[in-house]
C-alpha cells in the first residue's frame, strides 16, 4: 500500500509539472513579448552567488572596486574570458596565468598584490590585482576621451589606448567592438541582479524541445545525434534545446551557467536552466543541469541507466539558475 501511494503521489506531481509546462511556458511568451527592456539601474554591481570560485572571490570583490571604470562583475568577466579562472592557463601566444598576461605587459604592469616580495604571474594573489591595476591604468590613459569610460578602457585593453585616443572612442575595428560587447554582456552573468530579470522569448521553445525527448535513455556525452540514437546527457539536452531556438550554448554545464543573469529561486520562470553541484561556492564545480518547467520541477537527463524525465529541483545540491540570453550565450568564450 505504501509503495502504491508513493507511485500515486509521484504521478500527481508529474501531472502538476506538465500542467505548469503548458500554462507557464505560454506565460513566458506573453511576458517576454510585453517587455520593453530590462530593469537596469545604477547600483554598483556585486558578484552573483558562486560565479567566482571561492578561492578568488574576495580578491575579485576587493580589486574589482579599484577605480570607477571597473567593478567586481566586470573583472570576473575578464578573468573568465581569459582563462576560465585557471591559474595555470598558458596560450600559444605565451599569455600566462589566470589573467593571461604576456611577459612584456606583466613586466610593466604586474604588481605584488599580496605583499610577499615578488610578482608572480602564476599566483592569482598577484595576477588578479595586476589585472585590475592594468585596467585602471588604461582607464587613466583614456579618461579624457569622449564616451563611456568603461567601454573605452575595454577597447584600450584590446586595441591599445592610442587607437582609442585616435578615434575619440571605441575604434572602428570589428574585433575590438565585439570584445567590448562580449565583456559587457558577460559581465551581466557575474553580477547579482538588482531588479527583475527579464524572461527569454526562446524559453518556451526550449521547453517544447526537451518535452519531446521525455523517455529517451541517457547517454554520457550524448548530443542527440543519429549515430548516438538520439540520446543525450544533461548538458547535451540543454544545449540542443536552446540550439533548436537559435541560441548556441557551450557543451558543458559549468560554462552554460554563464549564459545569462541568475534569477533567485522564487523568481524562476519556465525555460531557466537550473544547476546542481557538490560545492555550492563554485560554479566551476557544477555537475548537472536541467530545464525548469514550473512547479518546482525540471526536465533533465539525470544519469546512466535513467531516461529523460521530470525531476524536482529543490534538493540539497541545488546551486542556482540562469536565464539564458542571446547576448550572454554569444559572449561566452569557445574554450575556457
Short mmCIF file of C-alpha atoms in Angstrom, two decimals:
data_model
loop_
_atom_site.label_atom_id
_atom_site.label_comp_id
_atom_site.label_asym_id
_atom_site.label_seq_id
_atom_site.Cartn_x
_atom_site.Cartn_y
_atom_site.Cartn_z
CA UNK A 1 0.00 0.00 0.00
CA UNK A 2 2.81 2.36 0.86
CA UNK A 3 4.53 1.73 -2.49
CA UNK A 4 1.26 2.26 -4.35
CA UNK A 5 0.67 5.56 -2.55
CA UNK A 6 4.18 6.67 -3.46
CA UNK A 7 3.54 5.98 -7.15
CA UNK A 8 0.22 7.84 -6.97
CA UNK A 9 1.93 10.82 -5.34
CA UNK A 10 4.66 10.78 -7.99
CA UNK A 11 2.06 10.65 -10.74
CA UNK A 12 0.20 13.62 -9.29
CA UNK A 13 3.45 15.58 -9.00
CA UNK A 14 4.44 14.89 -12.62
CA UNK A 15 0.93 15.68 -13.77
CA UNK A 16 1.15 19.00 -11.98
CA UNK A 17 4.51 19.67 -13.61
CA UNK A 18 3.01 19.02 -17.04
CA UNK A 19 0.24 21.48 -16.28
CA UNK A 20 2.83 24.09 -15.33
CA UNK A 21 4.64 23.43 -18.61
CA UNK A 22 1.53 24.21 -20.62
CA UNK A 23 0.44 27.26 -18.63
CA UNK A 24 3.73 28.85 -17.62
CA UNK A 25 5.56 28.23 -20.88
CA UNK A 26 2.84 30.17 -22.68
CA UNK A 27 3.21 32.83 -20.00
CA UNK A 28 6.89 33.16 -20.86
CA UNK A 29 5.99 34.14 -24.41
CA UNK A 30 3.35 36.61 -23.24
CA UNK A 31 5.54 38.30 -20.64
CA UNK A 32 8.58 38.39 -22.90
CA UNK A 33 6.53 39.92 -25.68
CA UNK A 34 5.27 42.68 -23.40
CA UNK A 35 8.63 43.73 -22.01
CA UNK A 36 10.18 46.86 -23.41
CA UNK A 37 13.52 46.44 -21.65
CA UNK A 38 15.38 45.29 -18.57
CA UNK A 39 15.12 46.69 -15.10
CA UNK A 40 18.57 48.22 -15.29
CA UNK A 41 19.69 50.58 -12.58
CA UNK A 42 22.76 52.46 -11.49
CA UNK A 43 23.51 50.40 -8.38
CA UNK A 44 27.06 49.18 -8.06
CA UNK A 45 27.45 45.65 -9.35
CA UNK A 46 28.30 42.89 -6.91
CA UNK A 47 29.08 39.27 -7.66
CA UNK A 48 26.27 36.77 -8.09
CA UNK A 49 26.34 33.71 -5.86
CA UNK A 50 29.11 31.25 -6.64
CA UNK A 51 30.05 32.73 -10.03
CA UNK A 52 33.66 33.20 -8.96
CA UNK A 53 35.46 30.26 -7.30
CA UNK A 54 35.58 30.76 -3.55
CA UNK A 55 39.38 30.90 -3.57
CA UNK A 56 39.28 34.08 -5.70
CA UNK A 57 36.01 35.72 -4.66
CA UNK A 58 37.45 38.05 -2.02
CA UNK A 59 40.25 39.12 -4.39
CA UNK A 60 37.84 39.88 -7.23
CA UNK A 61 35.46 41.72 -4.91
CA UNK A 62 38.26 43.84 -3.43
CA UNK A 63 40.24 44.65 -6.55
CA UNK A 64 37.16 45.00 -8.73
CA UNK A 65 36.47 48.25 -6.87
CA UNK A 66 39.91 49.73 -7.52
CA UNK A 67 38.67 52.51 -9.83
CA UNK A 68 35.35 53.76 -11.28
CA UNK A 69 35.93 52.14 -14.69
CA UNK A 70 35.66 48.59 -13.32
CA UNK A 71 33.56 46.60 -10.89
CA UNK A 72 33.82 43.07 -9.46
CA UNK A 73 31.49 41.56 -12.07
CA UNK A 74 33.42 43.14 -14.94
CA UNK A 75 36.75 41.93 -13.54
CA UNK A 76 35.27 38.44 -13.11
CA UNK A 77 34.05 38.50 -16.72
CA UNK A 78 37.54 39.34 -17.96
CA UNK A 79 39.18 36.58 -15.89
CA UNK A 80 36.64 34.03 -17.09
CA UNK A 81 37.08 35.14 -20.71
CA UNK A 82 40.86 34.96 -20.43
CA UNK A 83 41.36 31.68 -18.56
CA UNK A 84 38.15 30.25 -17.12
CA UNK A 85 39.70 31.04 -13.69
CA UNK A 86 42.56 28.62 -14.39
CA UNK A 87 45.74 29.94 -12.71
CA UNK A 88 47.92 27.60 -14.80
CA UNK A 89 46.50 28.62 -18.18
CA UNK A 90 49.01 29.33 -20.95
CA UNK A 91 48.17 30.32 -24.51
CA UNK A 92 50.03 29.73 -27.76
CA UNK A 93 50.85 33.45 -27.71
CA UNK A 94 52.70 32.98 -24.37
CA UNK A 95 49.97 34.62 -22.30
CA UNK A 96 50.22 33.26 -18.78
CA UNK A 97 48.15 32.69 -15.67
CA UNK A 98 44.60 33.42 -14.58
CA UNK A 99 44.69 36.90 -16.18
CA UNK A 100 46.67 35.83 -19.29
CA UNK A 101 49.40 38.47 -19.18
CA UNK A 102 52.03 38.34 -21.91
CA UNK A 103 55.55 38.71 -20.48
CA UNK A 104 56.10 42.26 -21.74
CA UNK A 105 52.84 43.56 -20.26
CA UNK A 106 53.50 41.73 -16.99
CA UNK A 107 56.95 43.30 -16.74
CA UNK A 108 55.35 46.75 -16.91
CA UNK A 109 52.06 46.26 -15.11
CA UNK A 110 52.49 43.26 -12.82
CA UNK A 111 52.15 44.12 -9.12
CA UNK A 112 52.97 42.38 -5.85
CA UNK A 113 49.35 42.06 -4.82
CA UNK A 114 49.90 40.00 -1.67
CA UNK A 115 52.98 41.90 -0.49
CA UNK A 116 55.20 38.82 -0.26
CA UNK A 117 58.10 40.49 -2.06
CA UNK A 118 57.66 39.03 -5.55
CA UNK A 119 55.45 39.47 -8.62
CA UNK A 120 54.36 36.02 -9.78
CA UNK A 121 52.18 35.86 -12.90
CA UNK A 122 51.10 32.32 -11.91
CA UNK A 123 49.88 33.40 -8.49
CA UNK A 124 46.29 34.72 -8.52
CA UNK A 125 47.13 36.79 -5.44
CA UNK A 126 49.39 38.83 -7.72
CA UNK A 127 47.70 38.32 -11.10
CA UNK A 128 44.18 39.38 -10.12
CA UNK A 129 45.33 42.64 -8.51
CA UNK A 130 47.54 43.20 -11.55
CA UNK A 131 44.59 42.73 -13.92
CA UNK A 132 42.60 45.34 -12.01
CA UNK A 133 45.59 47.68 -11.82
CA UNK A 134 46.18 47.35 -15.57
CA UNK A 135 42.50 48.08 -16.30
CA UNK A 136 42.65 51.21 -14.18
CA UNK A 137 45.89 52.32 -15.80
CA UNK A 138 44.26 52.00 -19.22
CA UNK A 139 41.25 53.94 -17.96
CA UNK A 140 43.64 56.67 -16.84
CA UNK A 141 45.20 56.86 -20.29
CA UNK A 142 41.78 57.45 -21.96
CA UNK A 143 39.99 59.39 -19.21
CA UNK A 144 39.65 62.48 -21.40
CA UNK A 145 38.31 60.58 -24.44
CA UNK A 146 34.61 61.20 -25.15
CA UNK A 147 32.15 58.40 -24.45
CA UNK A 148 31.80 55.70 -21.83
CA UNK A 149 34.94 55.27 -19.73
CA UNK A 150 34.50 51.52 -19.21
CA UNK A 151 33.93 50.89 -22.91
CA UNK A 152 36.99 52.97 -23.78
CA UNK A 153 39.02 51.09 -21.18
CA UNK A 154 37.98 47.71 -22.63
CA UNK A 155 38.74 48.93 -26.14
CA UNK A 156 42.19 50.02 -24.93
CA UNK A 157 42.73 46.55 -23.47
CA UNK A 158 42.05 45.04 -26.89
CA UNK A 159 43.40 47.61 -29.35
CA UNK A 160 45.65 49.87 -27.28
CA UNK A 161 44.99 53.26 -25.73
CA UNK A 162 46.48 55.04 -28.77
CA UNK A 163 43.72 53.70 -31.04
CA UNK A 164 41.02 54.84 -28.61
CA UNK A 165 42.54 58.31 -28.40
CA UNK A 166 42.98 58.47 -32.18
CA UNK A 167 39.33 57.63 -32.89
CA UNK A 168 37.92 59.53 -29.87
CA UNK A 169 36.30 56.38 -28.53
CA UNK A 170 35.99 52.69 -29.38
CA UNK A 171 37.86 52.33 -32.66
CA UNK A 172 36.12 51.01 -35.80
CA UNK A 173 37.74 47.60 -35.55
CA UNK A 174 35.25 44.74 -35.59
CA UNK A 175 37.39 42.64 -33.26
CA UNK A 176 37.59 45.45 -30.70
CA UNK A 177 33.90 46.31 -30.92
CA UNK A 178 33.00 42.65 -30.45
CA UNK A 179 35.38 42.37 -27.50
CA UNK A 180 33.77 45.34 -25.72
CA UNK A 181 30.28 43.96 -26.32
CA UNK A 182 31.32 40.46 -25.25
CA UNK A 183 32.79 41.54 -21.91
CA UNK A 184 29.89 43.86 -21.10
CA UNK A 185 27.40 41.06 -21.89
CA UNK A 186 29.39 38.53 -19.90
CA UNK A 187 29.56 41.00 -17.00
CA UNK A 188 25.79 40.55 -16.55
CA UNK A 189 26.22 36.83 -15.87
CA UNK A 190 28.62 37.56 -13.00
CA UNK A 191 26.59 40.39 -11.48
CA UNK A 192 23.96 39.83 -8.80
CA UNK A 193 20.64 41.04 -10.26
CA UNK A 194 19.39 44.30 -8.74
CA UNK A 195 15.87 44.01 -10.16
CA UNK A 196 13.65 41.84 -12.30
CA UNK A 197 15.45 39.52 -14.72
CA UNK A 198 13.56 39.63 -18.00
CA UNK A 199 12.33 36.33 -19.46
CA UNK A 200 13.69 34.95 -22.70
CA UNK A 201 11.50 34.78 -25.79
CA UNK A 202 13.09 31.45 -26.68
CA UNK A 203 12.36 29.73 -23.35
CA UNK A 204 9.06 28.11 -24.31
CA UNK A 205 10.59 26.68 -27.49
CA UNK A 206 13.44 25.16 -25.50
CA UNK A 207 10.94 23.54 -23.12
CA UNK A 208 8.94 22.18 -26.05
CA UNK A 209 12.08 20.57 -27.49
CA UNK A 210 13.02 18.99 -24.16
CA UNK A 211 9.48 17.76 -23.54
CA UNK A 212 9.54 15.84 -26.83
CA UNK A 213 12.62 13.96 -25.58
CA UNK A 214 10.93 12.63 -22.41
CA UNK A 215 11.58 8.90 -22.05
CA UNK A 216 14.81 8.95 -24.08
CA UNK A 217 17.58 6.87 -22.49
CA UNK A 218 20.56 8.81 -21.07
CA UNK A 219 23.94 8.63 -22.81
CA UNK A 220 27.13 10.06 -21.31
CA UNK A 221 28.47 12.60 -23.81
CA UNK A 222 25.27 12.33 -25.82
CA UNK A 223 24.38 15.18 -28.16
CA UNK A 224 21.24 13.64 -29.64
CA UNK A 225 22.87 12.78 -32.97
CA UNK A 226 21.65 9.92 -35.14
CA UNK A 227 24.77 7.84 -34.54
CA UNK A 228 24.04 8.14 -30.79
CA UNK A 229 20.47 7.00 -31.20
CA UNK A 230 19.17 10.49 -30.41
CA UNK A 231 20.34 10.17 -26.82
CA UNK A 232 21.66 12.90 -24.50
CA UNK A 233 23.45 13.62 -21.28
CA UNK A 234 22.30 16.54 -19.12
CA UNK A 235 24.16 19.39 -20.79
CA UNK A 236 23.76 17.82 -24.23
CA UNK A 237 19.99 18.06 -23.77
CA UNK A 238 20.02 21.70 -22.61
CA UNK A 239 22.40 22.65 -25.41
CA UNK A 240 20.20 21.01 -28.04
CA UNK A 241 17.03 22.52 -26.57
CA UNK A 242 18.35 26.07 -26.85
CA UNK A 243 20.03 25.37 -30.18
CA UNK A 244 16.55 24.49 -31.50
CA UNK A 245 15.55 28.13 -30.92
CA UNK A 246 18.73 29.66 -32.31
CA UNK A 247 20.89 30.03 -29.18
CA UNK A 248 24.20 28.20 -29.08
CA UNK A 249 25.35 27.22 -25.59
CA UNK A 250 28.69 25.76 -24.53
CA UNK A 251 28.81 21.97 -24.25
CA UNK A 252 29.39 21.60 -20.50
CA UNK A 253 27.11 22.59 -17.64
CA UNK A 254 29.52 24.82 -15.71
CA UNK A 255 30.01 27.03 -18.77
CA UNK A 256 26.28 27.10 -19.52
CA UNK A 257 25.84 28.74 -16.10
CA UNK A 258 27.45 31.89 -17.54
CA UNK A 259 24.95 32.27 -20.41
CA UNK A 260 22.91 34.98 -18.71
CA UNK A 261 21.85 36.53 -15.39
CA UNK A 262 20.85 34.47 -12.36
CA UNK A 263 17.30 34.72 -11.00
CA UNK A 264 16.65 33.75 -7.40
CA UNK A 265 14.77 30.55 -6.58
CA UNK A 266 11.49 32.41 -6.08
CA UNK A 267 11.93 34.23 -9.40
CA UNK A 268 12.32 31.16 -11.63
CA UNK A 269 10.42 31.01 -14.91
CA UNK A 270 9.96 28.08 -17.31
CA UNK A 271 12.98 27.77 -19.56
CA UNK A 272 15.52 28.82 -16.95
CA UNK A 273 18.45 26.46 -16.66
CA UNK A 274 18.84 25.05 -13.16
CA UNK A 275 22.16 23.76 -11.87
CA UNK A 276 23.43 21.36 -9.22
CA UNK A 277 26.80 20.96 -7.54
CA UNK A 278 28.54 19.32 -4.62
CA UNK A 279 30.33 22.65 -4.00
CA UNK A 280 27.80 25.45 -3.61
CA UNK A 281 30.53 28.12 -3.62
CA UNK A 282 31.95 27.50 -7.10
CA UNK A 283 30.16 27.46 -10.45
CA UNK A 284 33.17 25.71 -11.98
CA UNK A 285 32.23 22.65 -9.88
CA UNK A 286 28.69 22.36 -11.32
CA UNK A 287 27.99 18.77 -12.38
CA UNK A 288 24.32 18.74 -13.52
CA UNK A 289 21.83 20.93 -15.36
CA UNK A 290 18.14 20.76 -16.28
CA UNK A 291 15.44 22.98 -17.81
CA UNK A 292 12.95 24.40 -15.34
CA UNK A 293 9.29 23.85 -16.26
CA UNK A 294 7.50 25.32 -13.23
CA UNK A 295 6.01 23.96 -10.04
CA UNK A 296 9.41 23.06 -8.64
CA UNK A 297 10.19 20.62 -11.48
CA UNK A 298 12.68 20.42 -14.32
CA UNK A 299 13.18 18.23 -17.39
CA UNK A 300 16.62 16.62 -17.21
CA UNK A 301 18.74 13.72 -18.36
CA UNK A 302 19.76 12.54 -14.89
CA UNK A 303 22.28 9.70 -15.12
CA UNK A 304 23.31 6.48 -16.89
CA UNK A 305 20.52 3.92 -16.85
CA UNK A 306 17.80 6.58 -16.48
CA UNK A 307 15.64 8.32 -19.06
CA UNK A 308 14.93 11.99 -19.69
CA UNK A 309 12.20 12.83 -17.20
CA UNK A 310 10.70 15.32 -14.75
CA UNK A 311 12.66 15.74 -11.51
CA UNK A 312 12.24 18.09 -8.54
CA UNK A 313 14.79 20.88 -8.24
CA UNK A 314 14.62 21.50 -4.50
CA UNK A 315 17.44 19.22 -3.41
CA UNK A 316 20.44 19.92 -1.15
CA UNK A 317 22.75 20.19 -4.17
CA UNK A 318 20.69 22.89 -5.93
CA UNK A 319 23.22 25.55 -6.95
CA UNK A 320 21.24 28.21 -8.79
CA UNK A 321 19.74 29.17 -12.12
CA UNK A 322 20.50 31.05 -15.32
CA UNK A 323 18.07 32.89 -17.56
CA UNK A 324 19.65 32.30 -20.95
CA UNK A 325 20.06 35.34 -23.20
CA UNK A 326 21.30 35.53 -26.76
CA UNK A 327 23.92 38.12 -25.90
CA UNK A 328 25.01 36.15 -22.84
CA UNK A 329 25.45 32.97 -24.85
CA UNK A 330 27.30 34.75 -27.65
CA UNK A 331 29.67 36.33 -25.12
CA UNK A 332 30.92 33.00 -23.80
CA UNK A 333 34.43 32.01 -24.90
CA UNK A 334 34.58 28.90 -27.06
CA UNK A 335 37.23 27.39 -24.77
CA UNK A 336 37.94 28.16 -21.14
#
